[in-house]
Short mmCIF file of C-alpha atoms and ligand atoms in Angstrom, two decimals:
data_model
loop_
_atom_site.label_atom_id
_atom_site.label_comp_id
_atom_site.label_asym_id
_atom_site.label_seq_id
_atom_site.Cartn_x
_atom_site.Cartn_y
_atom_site.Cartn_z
CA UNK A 1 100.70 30.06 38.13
CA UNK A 2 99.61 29.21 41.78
CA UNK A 3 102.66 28.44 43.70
CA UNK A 4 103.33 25.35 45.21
CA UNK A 5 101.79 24.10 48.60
CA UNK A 6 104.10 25.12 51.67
CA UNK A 7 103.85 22.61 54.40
CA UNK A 8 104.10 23.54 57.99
CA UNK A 9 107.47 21.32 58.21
CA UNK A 10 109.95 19.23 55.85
CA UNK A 11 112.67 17.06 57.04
CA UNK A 12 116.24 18.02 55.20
CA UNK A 13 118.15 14.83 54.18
CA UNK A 14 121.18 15.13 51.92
CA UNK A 15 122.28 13.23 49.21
CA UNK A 16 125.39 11.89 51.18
CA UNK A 17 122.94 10.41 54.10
CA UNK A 18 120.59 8.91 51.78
CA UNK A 19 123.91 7.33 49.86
CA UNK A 20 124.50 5.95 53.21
CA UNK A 21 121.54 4.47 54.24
CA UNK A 22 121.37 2.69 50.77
CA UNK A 23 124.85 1.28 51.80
CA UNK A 24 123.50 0.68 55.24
CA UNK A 25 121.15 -1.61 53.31
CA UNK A 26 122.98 -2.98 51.73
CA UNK A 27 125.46 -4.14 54.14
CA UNK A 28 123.85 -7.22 55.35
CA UNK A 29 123.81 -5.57 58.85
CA UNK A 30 120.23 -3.00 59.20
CA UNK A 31 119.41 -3.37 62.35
CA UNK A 32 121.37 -2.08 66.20
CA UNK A 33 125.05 -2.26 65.38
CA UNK A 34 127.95 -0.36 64.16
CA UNK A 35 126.03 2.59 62.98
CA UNK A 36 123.85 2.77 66.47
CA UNK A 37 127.40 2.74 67.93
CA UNK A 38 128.60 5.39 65.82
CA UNK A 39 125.68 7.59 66.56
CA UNK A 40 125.83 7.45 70.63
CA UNK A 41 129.19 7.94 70.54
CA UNK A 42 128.49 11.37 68.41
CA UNK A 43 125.25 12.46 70.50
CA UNK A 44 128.08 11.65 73.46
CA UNK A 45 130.43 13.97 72.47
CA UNK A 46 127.32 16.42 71.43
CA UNK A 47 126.20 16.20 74.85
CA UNK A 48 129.78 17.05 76.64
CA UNK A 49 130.37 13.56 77.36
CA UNK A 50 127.83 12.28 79.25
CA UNK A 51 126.45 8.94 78.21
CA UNK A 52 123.68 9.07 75.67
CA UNK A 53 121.49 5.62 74.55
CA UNK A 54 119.60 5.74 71.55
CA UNK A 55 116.15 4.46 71.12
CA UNK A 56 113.49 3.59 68.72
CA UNK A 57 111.41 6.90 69.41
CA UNK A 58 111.65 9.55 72.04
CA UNK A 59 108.36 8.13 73.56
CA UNK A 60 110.25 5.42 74.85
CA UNK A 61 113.34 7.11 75.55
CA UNK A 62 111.10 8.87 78.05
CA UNK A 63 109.17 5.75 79.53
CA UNK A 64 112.79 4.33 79.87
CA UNK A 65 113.47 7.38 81.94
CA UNK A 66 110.42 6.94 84.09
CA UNK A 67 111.54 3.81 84.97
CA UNK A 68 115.30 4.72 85.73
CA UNK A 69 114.00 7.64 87.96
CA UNK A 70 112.05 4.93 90.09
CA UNK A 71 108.92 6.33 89.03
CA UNK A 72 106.15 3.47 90.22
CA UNK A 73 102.38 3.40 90.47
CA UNK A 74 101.45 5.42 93.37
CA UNK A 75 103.91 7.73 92.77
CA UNK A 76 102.92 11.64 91.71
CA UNK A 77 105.05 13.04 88.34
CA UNK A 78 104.62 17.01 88.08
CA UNK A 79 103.98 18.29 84.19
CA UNK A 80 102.44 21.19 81.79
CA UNK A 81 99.19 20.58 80.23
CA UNK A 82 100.62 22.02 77.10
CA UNK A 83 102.56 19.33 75.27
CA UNK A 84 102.59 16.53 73.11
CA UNK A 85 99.96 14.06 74.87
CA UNK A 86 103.27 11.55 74.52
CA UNK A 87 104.59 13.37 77.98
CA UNK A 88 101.58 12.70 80.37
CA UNK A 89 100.69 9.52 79.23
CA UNK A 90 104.17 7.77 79.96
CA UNK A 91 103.56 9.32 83.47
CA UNK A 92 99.87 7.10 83.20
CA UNK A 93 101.50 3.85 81.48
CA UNK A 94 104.16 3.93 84.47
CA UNK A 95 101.00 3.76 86.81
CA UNK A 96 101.67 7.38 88.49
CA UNK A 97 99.36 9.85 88.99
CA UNK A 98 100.20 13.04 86.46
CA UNK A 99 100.11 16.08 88.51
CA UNK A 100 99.73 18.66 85.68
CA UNK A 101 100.32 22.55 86.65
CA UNK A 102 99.29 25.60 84.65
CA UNK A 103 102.17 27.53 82.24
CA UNK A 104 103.57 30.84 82.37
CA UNK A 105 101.31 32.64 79.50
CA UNK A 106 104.47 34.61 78.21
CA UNK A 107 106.70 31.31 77.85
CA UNK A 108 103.81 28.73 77.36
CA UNK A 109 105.81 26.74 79.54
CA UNK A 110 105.36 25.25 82.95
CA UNK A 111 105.13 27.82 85.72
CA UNK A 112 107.71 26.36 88.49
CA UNK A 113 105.92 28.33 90.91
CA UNK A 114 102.84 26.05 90.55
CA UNK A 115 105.41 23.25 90.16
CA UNK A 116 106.92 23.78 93.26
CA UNK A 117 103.31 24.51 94.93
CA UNK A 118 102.02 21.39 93.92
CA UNK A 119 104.71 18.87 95.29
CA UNK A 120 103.45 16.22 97.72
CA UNK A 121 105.21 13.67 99.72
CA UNK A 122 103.90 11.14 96.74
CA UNK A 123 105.99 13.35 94.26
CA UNK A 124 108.86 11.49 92.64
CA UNK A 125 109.52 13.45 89.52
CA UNK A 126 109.00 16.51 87.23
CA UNK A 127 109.25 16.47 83.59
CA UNK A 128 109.56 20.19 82.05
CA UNK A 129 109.40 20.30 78.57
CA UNK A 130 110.31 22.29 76.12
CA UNK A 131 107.69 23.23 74.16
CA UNK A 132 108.34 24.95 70.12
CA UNK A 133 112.04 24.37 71.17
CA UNK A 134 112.16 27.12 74.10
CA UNK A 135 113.90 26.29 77.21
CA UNK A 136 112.42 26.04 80.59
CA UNK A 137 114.55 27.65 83.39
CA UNK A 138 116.96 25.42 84.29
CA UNK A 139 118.59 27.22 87.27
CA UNK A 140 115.26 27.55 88.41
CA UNK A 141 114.53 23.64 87.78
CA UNK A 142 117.37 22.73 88.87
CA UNK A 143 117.45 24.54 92.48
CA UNK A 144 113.54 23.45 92.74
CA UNK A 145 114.54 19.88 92.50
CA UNK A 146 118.03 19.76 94.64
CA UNK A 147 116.08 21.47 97.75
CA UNK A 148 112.84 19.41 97.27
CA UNK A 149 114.79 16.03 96.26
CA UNK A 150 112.75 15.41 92.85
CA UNK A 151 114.06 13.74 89.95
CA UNK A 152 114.19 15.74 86.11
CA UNK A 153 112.95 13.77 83.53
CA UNK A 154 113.97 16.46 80.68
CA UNK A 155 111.43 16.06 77.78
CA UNK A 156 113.78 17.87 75.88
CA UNK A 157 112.11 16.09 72.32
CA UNK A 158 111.76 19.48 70.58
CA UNK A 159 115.00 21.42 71.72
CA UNK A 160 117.88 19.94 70.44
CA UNK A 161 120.74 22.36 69.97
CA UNK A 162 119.24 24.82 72.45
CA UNK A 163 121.38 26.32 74.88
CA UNK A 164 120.68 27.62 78.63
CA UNK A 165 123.12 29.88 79.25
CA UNK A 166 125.20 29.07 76.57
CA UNK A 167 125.49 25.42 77.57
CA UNK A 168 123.44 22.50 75.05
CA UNK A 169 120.22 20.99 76.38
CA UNK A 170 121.80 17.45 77.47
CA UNK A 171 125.16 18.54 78.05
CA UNK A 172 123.73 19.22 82.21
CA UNK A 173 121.25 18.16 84.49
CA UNK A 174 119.65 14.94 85.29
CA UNK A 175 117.93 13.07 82.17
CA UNK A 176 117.08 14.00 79.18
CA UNK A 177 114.67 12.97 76.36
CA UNK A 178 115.58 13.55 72.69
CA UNK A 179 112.93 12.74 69.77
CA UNK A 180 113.90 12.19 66.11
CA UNK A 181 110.47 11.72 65.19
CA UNK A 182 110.40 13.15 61.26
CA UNK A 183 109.23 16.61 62.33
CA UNK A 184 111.98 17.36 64.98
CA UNK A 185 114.80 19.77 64.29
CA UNK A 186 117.23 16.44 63.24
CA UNK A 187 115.46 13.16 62.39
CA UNK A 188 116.11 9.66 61.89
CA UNK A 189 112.51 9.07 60.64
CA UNK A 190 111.45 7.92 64.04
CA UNK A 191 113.79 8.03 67.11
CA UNK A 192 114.89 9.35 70.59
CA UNK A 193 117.48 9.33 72.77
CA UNK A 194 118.38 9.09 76.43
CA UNK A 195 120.95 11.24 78.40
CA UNK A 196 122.55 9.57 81.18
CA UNK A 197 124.20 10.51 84.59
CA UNK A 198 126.57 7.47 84.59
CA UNK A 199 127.80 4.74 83.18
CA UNK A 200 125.66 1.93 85.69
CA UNK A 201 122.79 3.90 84.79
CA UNK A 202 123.58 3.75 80.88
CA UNK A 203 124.36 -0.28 81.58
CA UNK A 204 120.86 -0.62 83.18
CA UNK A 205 119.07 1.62 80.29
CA UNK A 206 121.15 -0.59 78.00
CA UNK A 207 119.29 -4.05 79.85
CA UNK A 208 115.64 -2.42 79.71
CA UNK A 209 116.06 -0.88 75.84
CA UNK A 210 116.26 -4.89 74.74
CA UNK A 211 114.61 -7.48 76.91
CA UNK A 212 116.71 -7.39 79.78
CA UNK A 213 119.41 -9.83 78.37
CA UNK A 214 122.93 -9.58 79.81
CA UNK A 215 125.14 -11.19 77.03
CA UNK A 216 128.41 -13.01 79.12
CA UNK A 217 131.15 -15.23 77.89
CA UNK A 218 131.10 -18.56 75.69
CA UNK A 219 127.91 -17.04 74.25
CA UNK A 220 125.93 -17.65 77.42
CA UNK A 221 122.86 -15.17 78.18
CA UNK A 222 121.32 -13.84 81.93
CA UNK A 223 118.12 -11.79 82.33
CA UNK A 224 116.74 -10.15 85.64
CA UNK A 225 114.72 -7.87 84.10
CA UNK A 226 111.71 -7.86 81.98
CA UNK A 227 113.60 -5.51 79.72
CA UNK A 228 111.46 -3.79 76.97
CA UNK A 229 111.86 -3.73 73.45
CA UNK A 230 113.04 -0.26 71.89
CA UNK A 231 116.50 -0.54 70.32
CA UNK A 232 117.31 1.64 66.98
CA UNK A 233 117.83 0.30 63.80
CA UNK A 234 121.29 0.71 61.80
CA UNK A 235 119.28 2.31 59.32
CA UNK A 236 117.51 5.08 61.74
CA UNK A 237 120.56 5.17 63.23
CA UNK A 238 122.55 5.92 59.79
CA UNK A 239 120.37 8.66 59.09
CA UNK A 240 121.02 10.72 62.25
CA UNK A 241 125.09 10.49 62.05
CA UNK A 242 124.22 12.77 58.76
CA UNK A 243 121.68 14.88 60.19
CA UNK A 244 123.46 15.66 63.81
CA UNK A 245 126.70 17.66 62.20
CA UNK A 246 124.20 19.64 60.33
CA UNK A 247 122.04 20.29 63.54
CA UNK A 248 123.71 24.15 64.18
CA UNK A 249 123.58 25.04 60.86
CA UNK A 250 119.75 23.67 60.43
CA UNK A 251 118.85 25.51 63.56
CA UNK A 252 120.50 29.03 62.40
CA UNK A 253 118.46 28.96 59.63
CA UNK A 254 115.60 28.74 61.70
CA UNK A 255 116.51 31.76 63.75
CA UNK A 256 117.01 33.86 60.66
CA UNK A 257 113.04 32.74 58.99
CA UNK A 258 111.80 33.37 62.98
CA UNK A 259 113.33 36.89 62.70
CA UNK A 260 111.55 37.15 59.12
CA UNK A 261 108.54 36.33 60.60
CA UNK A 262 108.86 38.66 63.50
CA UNK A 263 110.11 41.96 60.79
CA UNK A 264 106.12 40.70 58.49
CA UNK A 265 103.72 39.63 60.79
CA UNK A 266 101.20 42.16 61.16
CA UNK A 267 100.82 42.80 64.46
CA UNK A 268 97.41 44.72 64.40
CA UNK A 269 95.35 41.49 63.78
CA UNK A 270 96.01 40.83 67.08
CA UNK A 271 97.98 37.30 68.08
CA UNK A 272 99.97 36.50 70.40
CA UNK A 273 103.55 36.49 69.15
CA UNK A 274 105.94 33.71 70.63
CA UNK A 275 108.37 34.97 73.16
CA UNK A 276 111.34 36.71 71.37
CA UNK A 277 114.55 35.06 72.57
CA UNK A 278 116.92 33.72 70.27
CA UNK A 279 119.15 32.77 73.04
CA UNK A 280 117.41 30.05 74.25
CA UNK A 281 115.70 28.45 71.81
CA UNK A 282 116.12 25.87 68.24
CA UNK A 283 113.11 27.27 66.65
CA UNK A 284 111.22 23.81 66.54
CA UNK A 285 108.32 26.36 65.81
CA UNK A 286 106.83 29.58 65.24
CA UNK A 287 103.37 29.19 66.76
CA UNK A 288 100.74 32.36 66.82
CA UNK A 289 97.85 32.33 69.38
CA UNK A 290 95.08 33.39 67.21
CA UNK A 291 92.97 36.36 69.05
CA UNK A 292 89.63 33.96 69.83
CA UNK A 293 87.69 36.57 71.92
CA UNK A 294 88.00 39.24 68.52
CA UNK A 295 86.95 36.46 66.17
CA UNK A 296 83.83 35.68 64.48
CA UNK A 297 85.15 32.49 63.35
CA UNK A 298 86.67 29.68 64.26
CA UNK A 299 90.21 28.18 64.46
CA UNK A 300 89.13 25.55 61.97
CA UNK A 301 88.20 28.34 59.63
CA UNK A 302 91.45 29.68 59.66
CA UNK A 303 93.17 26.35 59.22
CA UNK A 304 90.83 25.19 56.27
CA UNK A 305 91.60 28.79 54.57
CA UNK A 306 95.37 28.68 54.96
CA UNK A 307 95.36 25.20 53.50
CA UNK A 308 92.72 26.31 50.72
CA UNK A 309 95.80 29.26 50.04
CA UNK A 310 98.10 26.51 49.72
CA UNK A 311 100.15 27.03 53.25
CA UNK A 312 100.25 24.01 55.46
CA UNK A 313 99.45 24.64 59.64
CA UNK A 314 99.23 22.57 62.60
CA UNK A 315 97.70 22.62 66.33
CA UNK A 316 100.34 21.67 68.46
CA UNK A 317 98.97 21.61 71.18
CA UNK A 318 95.00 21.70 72.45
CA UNK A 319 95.53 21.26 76.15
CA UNK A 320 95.60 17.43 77.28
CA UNK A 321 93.62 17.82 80.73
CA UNK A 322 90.53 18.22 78.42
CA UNK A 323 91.06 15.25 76.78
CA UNK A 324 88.57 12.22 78.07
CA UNK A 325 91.10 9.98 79.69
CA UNK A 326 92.84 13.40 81.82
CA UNK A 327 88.86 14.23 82.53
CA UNK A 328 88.57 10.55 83.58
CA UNK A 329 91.40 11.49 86.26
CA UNK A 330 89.28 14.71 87.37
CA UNK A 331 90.83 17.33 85.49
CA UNK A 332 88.54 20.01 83.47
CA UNK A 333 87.61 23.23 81.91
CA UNK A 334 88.83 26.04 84.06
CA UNK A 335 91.71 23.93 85.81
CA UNK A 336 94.55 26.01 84.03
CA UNK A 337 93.02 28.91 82.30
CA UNK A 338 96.61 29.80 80.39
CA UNK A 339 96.86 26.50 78.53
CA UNK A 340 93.60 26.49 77.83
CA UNK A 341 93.62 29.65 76.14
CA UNK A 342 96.84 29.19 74.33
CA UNK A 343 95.61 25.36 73.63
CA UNK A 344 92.80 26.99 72.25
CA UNK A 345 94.38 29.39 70.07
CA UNK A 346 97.93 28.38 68.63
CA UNK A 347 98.60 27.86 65.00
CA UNK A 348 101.99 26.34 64.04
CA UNK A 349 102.86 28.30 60.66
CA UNK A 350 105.48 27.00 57.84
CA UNK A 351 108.88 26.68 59.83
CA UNK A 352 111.66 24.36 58.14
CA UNK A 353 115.18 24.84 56.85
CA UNK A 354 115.08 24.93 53.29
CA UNK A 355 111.87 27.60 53.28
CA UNK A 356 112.91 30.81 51.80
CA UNK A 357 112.14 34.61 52.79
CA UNK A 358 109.78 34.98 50.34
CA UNK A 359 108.11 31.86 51.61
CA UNK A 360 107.75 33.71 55.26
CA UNK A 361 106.40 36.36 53.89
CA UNK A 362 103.62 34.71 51.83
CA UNK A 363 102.55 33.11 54.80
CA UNK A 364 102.57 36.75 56.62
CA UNK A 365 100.68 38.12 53.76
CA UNK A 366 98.04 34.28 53.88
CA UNK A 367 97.63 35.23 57.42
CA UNK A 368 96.43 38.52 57.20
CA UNK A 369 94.13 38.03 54.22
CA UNK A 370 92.70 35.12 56.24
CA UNK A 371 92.39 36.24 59.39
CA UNK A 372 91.15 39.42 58.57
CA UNK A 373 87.82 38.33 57.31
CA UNK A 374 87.63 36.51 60.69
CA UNK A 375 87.89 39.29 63.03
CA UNK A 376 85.05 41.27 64.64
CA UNK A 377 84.66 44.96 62.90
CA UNK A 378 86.07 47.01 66.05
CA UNK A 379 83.35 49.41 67.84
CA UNK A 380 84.43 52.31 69.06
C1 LIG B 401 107.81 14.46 69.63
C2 LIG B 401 107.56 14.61 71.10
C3 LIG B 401 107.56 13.52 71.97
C4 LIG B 401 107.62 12.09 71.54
O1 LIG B 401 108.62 11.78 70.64
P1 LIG B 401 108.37 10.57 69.60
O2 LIG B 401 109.72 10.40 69.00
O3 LIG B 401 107.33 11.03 68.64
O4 LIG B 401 107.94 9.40 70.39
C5 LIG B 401 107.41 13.76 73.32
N1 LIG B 401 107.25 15.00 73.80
C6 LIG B 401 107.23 16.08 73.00
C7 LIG B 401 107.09 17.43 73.60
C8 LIG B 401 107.37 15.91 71.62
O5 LIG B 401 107.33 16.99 70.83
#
């Protein structure tokens, strides 16, 4: 008996939450109302009380930000190279230049040093991100931007329930991104949200989520802004009130399969391990940088024989400064060697809640007898 085909990820919905979005359906209400309500007011008290505004994907929870921040065209934003393209091409849609920087090749995340070397008198913003659920320095961030008066646009889409110094991602600093997309740590199929400083803030991200319409009295209407169109739906929304209390005990799961991983995976073929520090991450992934310079073949060789064992993979991500439209904008090959290298190299491997030990370890043992073949005999 072959056993079944592991995919990289797998969204964990309960019977209760799918009861409820079949009520939810049901209801004659399915799109933004009591259930959006509900949900904001539970990312709220997630997120210590700050004001939190749901949207229809994290995408636009961060162009929403962009715009809040007084990001405009002219204007510089400061980024990594290694993320979801999602990050740097908000930056682009807003009409600012991205100013990407290379990443610190132990983290993979953005080196603030390079950050902080890069900031012109154009520069209105910075958007660290979080990448596999890690977080970037926030003391560090945070001092960076108070003495050099730049806004934090925290893409934040992969870290939910991930602490900096004990404290939740969104429960501080300036704000934050959130995505529920169906691969995140919680879902609601597709989703984001939007921390917020204050509440005139969260009234003006309320006006540009929905077409800039101010409802008043007697059923009279006032817009002064072309507002956008990016509200959640009753249903998304439905489906994250079930999967947010679970969020702790989804993401301690995922530490204990990441330590699995870390006790199997043979270290002699070579990869680059992800940084080992429980403390500050969620575990949105466990992500290998295959050894390129020891290998005969390719990375697509590896990913076609994993899936041809049955074990699902991903890329996540090939560096986005060698894309054509970041070339188009003068970036290239050799601009930041670390991302490119790690771009290059990373495999996501099998990483979900309801995986078992035994499923890390056949992926340890698919690795190996994969890779192996791959590698150059060693001279001596
Ligand atoms: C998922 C993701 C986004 C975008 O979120 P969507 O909900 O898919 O729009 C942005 N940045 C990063 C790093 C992500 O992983």
């Amino acid at each position: 008996m072959t056993a079944p085909f592991l995919p990289f990820t797998r969204p964990t919905l309960d019977e209760e939450t799918i009861a409820g979005v079949v009520e939810v359906l049901r209801s004659g209400w399915i799109t933004s109302g009591p259930q959006v309500q509900r949900f904001e007011a539970q990312l709220s008290e997630f997120c210590g009380g700050r004001p939190v505004r749901v949207m229809n994907s994290g995408t636009g929870a961060l162009e929403l930000a962009l715009e809040l921040a007084g990001v405009k065209p002219g204007d510089e934003v400061i980024t990594t190279p290694l993320t979801w393209v999602a990050t740097a091409n908000v930056i682009v849609r807003a009409g600012a230049r991205p100013v990407l920087v290379d990443v610190d090749p132990r983290t993979r995340l953005i080196d603030l040093d390079r950050a902080e070397a890069a900031i012109t008198p154009r520069t209105k913003a910075i958007i660290p991100v979080d990448l596999a659920g890690l977080a970037v320095d926030r003391d560090r961030l945070y001092d960076l931007a108070r003495r050099r008066g730049l806004r934090v646009i925290e893409d934040a889409a992969q870290s939910m329930g991930t602490r900096w110094q004990g404290k939740r991602i969104g429960s501080f600093g300036d704000l934050v991104c959130f995505s529920f997309h169906a691969n995140k740590n919680i879902t609601t199929t597709e989703g984001g949200a939007l921390v917020l400083n204050d509440a005139a803030e969260a009234r003006r991200c309320e006006l540009l989520r929905l077409q800039g319409v101010e409802r008043l009295a007697d059923g009279e209407q006032e817009v002064e802004v072309a507002g956008a169109k990016l509200n959640m739906t009753d249903v998304a929304a439905r489906i994250g009130l079930g999967q947010l209390p679970r969020l702790d005990e989804f993401n301690a799961r995922r530490a204990v399969l990441a330590r699995r991983y870390f006790e199997r995976f043979d270290v002699s073929l070579g990869c680059d391990l992800p940084p080992d520090e429980d403390a500050h991450t969620n575990w949105h992934m466990f992500q290998p940088v295959l050894p390129l310079d020891r290998m005969t073949g390719t990375r697509g060789d590896f990913l076609r024989g994993m899936q041809a064992i049955g074990i699902g993979t991903g890329v996540h991500y090939p560096a986005l400064h060698l894309f054509k439209l970041y070339r188009g904008m003068g970036y290239g090959p050799g601009d930041f060697p670390h991302a490119e290298r790690i771009g290059a190299g990373i495999v996501t491997l099998p990483l979900f809640p309801t995986m078992t030990e035994a499923d890390v370890d056949r992926v340890c043992t698919g690795v190996r007898d994969i890779l192996r073949p791959l590698l150059r005999p060693v001279h001596r």
